[in-house]
Amino acid sequence: MKSRKHRFDFRGHIERCSPWVSSSKEKKRSRVCRGANIIPVILLVLGFSTPGQAEITSLDSANIDDVLNNAGVALVNFYADWCRFSQMLHPIFEEASNIVREEFPDTKQVVFARVDCDQHSDIAQRYRITKYPTLKLFRNGMMMKREYRGQRSVTAIADFIRTQQVDPVKEAQTAEELAAVDRSKRNIIAYFESKDSDNYRTYEKVANILRDDCTFLAAFGGVSAHERFSGDNLIYRPPGENAPDMVYLGSLTNFDLTYAWTQDKCVPLVREITFENGEELTEEGLPFLILFHVKEDVKSLETFQHEVARQLISEKGSINFLHADCDKFRHPLLHIQKTPADCPVVAIDSFRHMYVFPEFKDVSVPGKLRQFVLDLHSGKLHREFHHGPDPTESTPGQEVEEVASNPPESSFQKLAPSETRYTILSRDRDEL
C-alpha cells in the first residue's frame, strides 16, 4: 500500500515498542511482544545472519565513549530483546552493516553499533531513549539531533549511511559561483588559504553536523583571496536578497565556538513544521507555539519571528516556536474553527488541547504574546477554557458567572508516536 502523504498519522512503517511498562500493563506487553522469543529461531531457519556474523559493536559503559569518539559516523540501534519490533530489525540492521562495511571498510569511518537497553539502562537514560528500537546517528562522538526515521529495510539504511558520507562542503571554483548562491537558503561561506589546514578541518566537522540545516561552501587560494585580508574568514549569508552578511569573529580552530556560532545561524528560532519533520518535532516533548500563515505571506512571518525573539527568547527551552503553511495544515485550523482565509493565526498546541491567540495584530503589543505562553505554563489557559475566566476582585456577595467551555483537542499529537506504544510525559504539561 502506498503511503499517504498528507495525513497526520503517517508512521505506518515505523513500528516500535514502549520501554516503559507499568505493572498494570504487564499482560498487555506480553500480548504485544508475544512471539518475540521464537523470532530468532525463525530467522535462523530462514538463513538470516546471526549477531556473531555481522560486524556490529555491542556498546556498554566501558567502551561506548571510546567507540563513538573514534568513529566518523556511527549508527546505533537502541533495543530491547523482549520487543518483537527490535527482533524484526536485528537481521535487517546486520545485513545493512555488512553491505556498508564492503563499501567503507575503515572502522574509523563508519561503525554500526547497538545497545541492549535492558542490560544498560544507564546508557538508555543518558541518551533519553523512550522507544524501541531507536536508531541514533553519531558523528565523532556527538549525537545528532535527528535520529533515523526512514524505512526499515537493508537498502534504505545503507542508502542513509551513503548520504552521510557525502561531503557537505561544496567547493567554489570562481568568485561568480560564490556570488550566485541560492538566497532562499541559509548559506555558510568560508574563505581559506588552503584546504590542508586546521581551520578547514574544524569547518568541515561543523558542516558535517549541521549538513541538514545550512548550505556550506568553501573557496581556497586565489578564489578566496579577496575575502582574506586578515586571514581565513567565515560568513553567514541569510535568506533574502537584501539581507546583509554576518561575519564570524572567533577562532576557526576552536570547534566549540565555531559550532555554536554556526548552529545559531543555521537553526532558526522559529522553525517550519512539515509532514516530514512533524514526528521529530513532537518527540522533542515541548508544546508548540505556531503561526499559521499563507506561504506567500512573508510579512506576517517576519512579524512573528521578530516578536518571538523580542518577547520569548527566555522561553526557548520550554516551548517550540513554529510556523506552518495554512493550505497544508487545514486540519488543525478546522480544529480551532479557522480556515486558510482567516490566516495569519497564532495558536498553542499543548499536545492535549489547542488554544488560539485572540488577534494576530496584538502579537506586537509588548508582553502580550509572552503572557499567552506564560498562561499555558501556569495552567491558566487550560483552567479558563474548562471553567471560564479566573475570578477578579468583586464586591462581597457579588456572584461571578462561570462560563465553561471545552478547548479543541490537540491536532499535532497525531504526528507523534501513538500512546498505545509510548509514554510521553510532556503531554501533560498543561494539566499541571
CSV table of C-alpha atoms in Angstrom, one decimal, residues 86-323:
chain,number,residue,atom,x,y,z
A,86,SER,CA,13.6,-4.9,17.9
A,87,GLN,CA,13.8,-8.6,17.0
A,88,MET,CA,12.5,-7.8,13.5
A,89,LEU,CA,15.1,-5.1,13.0
A,90,HIS,CA,18.1,-7.2,14.0
A,91,PRO,CA,18.7,-9.1,10.7
A,92,ILE,CA,17.9,-6.0,8.7
A,93,PHE,CA,20.4,-3.9,10.7
A,94,GLU,CA,23.0,-6.6,10.4
A,95,GLU,CA,22.7,-7.1,6.7
A,96,ALA,CA,22.9,-3.3,6.1
A,97,SER,CA,26.0,-3.3,8.2
A,98,ASN,CA,27.6,-6.0,6.0
A,99,ILE,CA,26.8,-4.1,2.9
A,100,VAL,CA,28.1,-0.8,4.2
A,101,ARG,CA,31.3,-2.4,5.5
A,102,GLU,CA,32.1,-3.6,2.0
A,103,GLU,CA,31.9,0.0,0.7
A,104,PHE,CA,33.5,1.7,3.7
A,105,PRO,CA,35.9,-0.9,5.3
A,106,ASP,CA,37.6,1.6,7.6
A,107,THR,CA,36.1,1.1,11.0
A,108,LYS,CA,37.0,4.7,11.9
A,109,GLN,CA,34.9,5.9,9.0
A,110,VAL,CA,31.6,4.1,9.7
A,111,VAL,CA,30.5,2.0,12.7
A,112,PHE,CA,27.3,0.0,13.2
A,113,ALA,CA,26.7,-0.5,17.0
A,114,ARG,CA,23.9,-1.5,19.4
A,115,VAL,CA,22.9,-1.0,23.0
A,116,ASP,CA,20.8,-3.6,24.9
A,117,CYS,CA,18.8,-1.0,26.9
A,118,ASP,CA,17.6,-3.6,29.5
A,119,GLN,CA,21.2,-4.5,30.3
A,120,HIS,CA,22.5,-0.9,30.1
A,121,SER,CA,19.7,1.3,31.4
A,122,ASP,CA,22.2,3.9,32.3
A,123,ILE,CA,23.1,4.4,28.6
A,124,ALA,CA,19.4,4.4,27.7
A,125,GLN,CA,18.8,7.2,30.2
A,126,ARG,CA,21.9,9.1,29.1
A,127,TYR,CA,20.5,9.3,25.5
A,128,ARG,CA,16.9,9.7,26.6
A,129,ILE,CA,15.7,6.6,24.8
A,130,THR,CA,11.9,6.3,25.2
A,131,LYS,CA,11.0,3.8,22.5
A,132,TYR,CA,12.4,0.6,21.0
A,133,PRO,CA,14.1,0.3,18.6
A,134,THR,CA,15.6,3.7,18.2
A,135,LEU,CA,18.3,4.4,15.6
A,136,LYS,CA,20.5,7.3,16.5
A,137,LEU,CA,23.3,8.8,14.4
A,138,PHE,CA,26.6,10.0,16.0
A,139,ARG,CA,29.5,12.0,14.4
A,140,ASN,CA,32.8,11.9,16.2
A,141,GLY,CA,31.0,11.1,19.5
A,142,MET,CA,28.4,13.8,19.1
A,143,MET,CA,24.8,12.6,18.9
A,144,MET,CA,22.9,14.1,16.0
A,145,LYS,CA,19.6,15.8,16.8
A,146,ARG,CA,17.8,13.9,14.1
A,147,GLU,CA,17.5,10.1,14.5
A,148,TYR,CA,17.0,7.7,11.6
A,149,ARG,CA,13.2,7.6,10.9
A,150,GLY,CA,13.3,6.1,7.4
A,151,GLN,CA,12.1,2.8,6.1
A,152,ARG,CA,13.4,-0.2,8.0
A,153,SER,CA,14.9,-2.1,5.1
A,154,VAL,CA,18.5,-3.0,4.2
A,155,THR,CA,18.5,-0.8,1.2
A,156,ALA,CA,17.1,2.3,3.0
A,157,ILE,CA,19.5,2.0,5.9
A,158,ALA,CA,22.5,1.5,3.6
A,159,ASP,CA,21.5,4.5,1.4
A,160,PHE,CA,21.1,6.6,4.5
A,161,ILE,CA,24.7,5.9,5.5
A,162,ARG,CA,25.9,6.6,2.0
A,163,THR,CA,24.3,10.0,2.1
A,164,GLN,CA,26.0,10.7,5.4
A,165,GLN,CA,29.4,10.0,3.7
A,166,VAL,CA,28.8,12.7,1.0
A,167,ASP,CA,31.0,15.8,1.6
A,168,PRO,CA,28.6,18.5,2.8
A,169,VAL,CA,31.0,21.3,1.7
A,170,LYS,CA,30.8,22.4,-1.9
A,171,GLU,CA,34.0,23.9,-3.2
A,172,ALA,CA,33.5,27.1,-5.2
A,173,GLN,CA,35.8,27.4,-8.3
A,174,THR,CA,35.1,31.0,-9.1
A,175,ALA,CA,34.1,34.2,-7.3
A,176,GLU,CA,31.0,34.3,-9.5
A,177,GLU,CA,29.9,31.0,-8.1
A,178,LEU,CA,30.0,32.4,-4.6
A,179,ALA,CA,28.0,35.4,-5.6
A,180,ALA,CA,25.3,33.3,-7.2
A,181,VAL,CA,24.4,31.3,-4.1
A,182,ASP,CA,20.7,30.5,-3.5
A,183,ARG,CA,19.4,33.4,-1.4
A,184,SER,CA,16.3,31.5,-0.4
A,185,LYS,CA,18.6,29.2,1.7
A,186,ARG,CA,20.8,29.7,4.8
A,187,ASN,CA,24.4,29.8,3.5
A,188,ILE,CA,27.7,29.5,5.3
A,189,ILE,CA,30.6,30.5,3.2
A,190,ALA,CA,34.2,30.0,4.2
A,191,TYR,CA,37.4,31.5,2.7
A,192,PHE,CA,40.6,29.6,3.3
A,193,GLU,CA,44.1,29.9,2.0
A,194,SER,CA,44.5,26.1,2.0
A,195,LYS,CA,42.3,23.0,2.3
A,196,ASP,CA,45.0,21.3,4.2
A,197,SER,CA,44.6,23.3,7.4
A,198,ASP,CA,43.3,23.1,10.9
A,199,ASN,CA,40.8,25.9,10.1
A,200,TYR,CA,39.3,23.9,7.3
A,201,ARG,CA,39.2,20.7,9.3
A,202,THR,CA,37.2,22.5,12.0
A,203,TYR,CA,34.8,23.9,9.4
A,204,GLU,CA,34.3,20.5,7.7
A,205,LYS,CA,33.5,19.0,11.1
A,206,VAL,CA,30.9,21.6,11.8
A,207,ALA,CA,29.4,21.3,8.3
A,208,ASN,CA,29.0,17.5,8.8
A,209,ILE,CA,27.0,18.1,11.9
A,210,LEU,CA,24.8,20.8,10.5
A,211,ARG,CA,24.5,19.5,6.9
A,212,ASP,CA,20.7,19.3,7.1
A,213,ASP,CA,20.3,22.9,8.3
A,214,CYS,CA,22.6,25.0,6.1
A,215,THR,CA,24.3,25.0,2.7
A,216,PHE,CA,28.1,25.0,3.2
A,217,LEU,CA,30.5,26.4,0.7
A,218,ALA,CA,34.3,27.0,0.7
A,219,ALA,CA,36.8,28.8,-1.5
A,220,PHE,CA,40.5,28.3,-1.5
A,221,GLY,CA,43.6,30.1,-2.7
A,222,GLY,CA,43.1,32.8,-5.3
A,223,VAL,CA,39.4,32.4,-5.4
A,224,SER,CA,39.2,33.4,-1.7
A,225,ALA,CA,42.0,36.0,-1.6
A,226,HIS,CA,39.7,39.0,-1.8
A,227,GLU,CA,38.0,37.9,1.5
A,228,ARG,CA,41.1,37.0,3.4
A,229,PHE,CA,42.6,40.4,4.2
A,230,SER,CA,43.1,39.4,7.9
A,231,GLY,CA,43.3,35.6,7.4
A,232,ASP,CA,40.8,32.8,6.8
A,233,ASN,CA,37.3,34.0,7.1
A,234,LEU,CA,33.8,32.7,7.7
A,235,ILE,CA,30.5,34.4,6.9
A,236,TYR,CA,26.8,33.7,7.2
A,237,ARG,CA,24.6,34.7,4.2
A,238,PRO,CA,21.0,34.6,5.4
A,239,PRO,CA,17.9,34.2,3.2
A,240,GLY,CA,16.7,37.3,1.4
A,241,GLU,CA,18.3,39.3,-1.5
A,242,ASN,CA,19.0,42.3,0.7
A,243,ALA,CA,19.9,40.6,3.9
A,244,PRO,CA,23.5,41.6,5.0
A,245,ASP,CA,26.2,39.0,5.6
A,246,MET,CA,27.3,38.3,9.2
A,247,VAL,CA,31.0,37.7,9.9
A,248,TYR,CA,32.3,35.1,12.4
A,249,LEU,CA,34.8,36.9,14.7
A,250,GLY,CA,36.0,33.9,16.7
A,251,SER,CA,38.9,31.5,16.2
A,252,LEU,CA,38.4,29.0,13.4
A,253,THR,CA,40.5,26.4,15.3
A,254,ASN,CA,38.1,26.5,18.2
A,255,PHE,CA,35.4,23.9,17.4
A,256,ASP,CA,33.0,24.7,20.2
A,257,LEU,CA,32.9,28.4,19.3
A,258,THR,CA,32.6,27.8,15.6
A,259,TYR,CA,29.9,25.2,16.1
A,260,ALA,CA,27.9,27.4,18.5
A,261,TRP,CA,28.0,30.4,16.1
A,262,THR,CA,27.1,28.3,13.1
A,263,GLN,CA,24.3,26.5,14.8
A,264,ASP,CA,22.8,29.8,15.9
A,265,LYS,CA,22.7,30.9,12.3
A,266,CYS,CA,21.6,27.7,10.7
A,267,VAL,CA,18.9,26.6,13.2
A,268,PRO,CA,16.3,29.4,13.2
A,269,LEU,CA,14.4,30.3,16.4
A,270,VAL,CA,11.1,29.9,14.5
A,271,ARG,CA,11.2,26.6,12.6
A,272,GLU,CA,8.8,25.4,9.9
A,273,ILE,CA,6.8,22.3,10.7
A,274,THR,CA,6.0,20.0,7.8
A,275,PHE,CA,4.6,16.5,7.4
A,276,GLU,CA,8.2,15.3,7.0
A,277,ASN,CA,9.6,16.7,10.3
A,278,GLY,CA,6.4,16.6,12.4
A,279,GLU,CA,7.2,13.4,14.3
A,280,GLU,CA,10.7,14.7,15.1
A,281,LEU,CA,9.4,17.9,16.5
A,282,THR,CA,6.7,16.3,18.6
A,283,GLU,CA,9.3,14.0,20.1
A,284,GLU,CA,11.2,16.9,21.5
A,285,GLY,CA,8.4,16.9,24.1
A,286,LEU,CA,7.7,20.7,24.1
A,287,PRO,CA,4.4,22.3,23.3
A,288,PHE,CA,4.0,24.3,20.1
A,289,LEU,CA,3.5,28.0,19.6
A,290,ILE,CA,2.5,28.1,15.9
A,291,LEU,CA,1.9,30.7,13.3
A,292,PHE,CA,-0.4,29.5,10.6
A,293,HIS,CA,0.2,31.7,7.5
A,294,VAL,CA,-0.2,31.6,3.8
A,295,LYS,CA,3.1,30.6,2.3
A,296,GLU,CA,3.4,33.8,0.3
A,297,ASP,CA,2.7,36.0,3.4
A,298,VAL,CA,6.3,36.7,4.4
A,299,LYS,CA,5.4,39.9,6.3
A,300,SER,CA,3.3,38.1,8.9
A,301,LEU,CA,6.1,35.5,9.4
A,302,GLU,CA,8.7,38.3,9.8
A,303,THR,CA,6.5,40.0,12.4
A,304,PHE,CA,6.0,36.7,14.3
A,305,GLN,CA,9.8,36.0,14.2
A,306,HIS,CA,10.6,39.5,15.5
A,307,GLU,CA,8.1,39.3,18.4
A,308,VAL,CA,9.2,35.8,19.4
A,309,ALA,CA,12.9,37.0,19.5
A,310,ARG,CA,11.8,40.1,21.4
A,311,GLN,CA,9.4,38.6,23.9
A,312,LEU,CA,10.1,34.9,24.2
A,313,ILE,CA,13.8,34.2,23.9
A,314,SER,CA,13.9,33.2,27.6
A,315,GLU,CA,11.2,30.5,26.9
A,316,LYS,CA,13.2,28.8,24.2
A,317,GLY,CA,13.7,25.7,26.3
A,318,SER,CA,10.1,25.3,27.3
A,319,ILE,CA,8.2,25.7,24.0
A,320,ASN,CA,8.8,25.2,20.3
A,321,PHE,CA,8.3,28.2,18.1
A,322,LEU,CA,7.0,27.1,14.7
A,323,HIS,CA,5.3,28.3,11.5
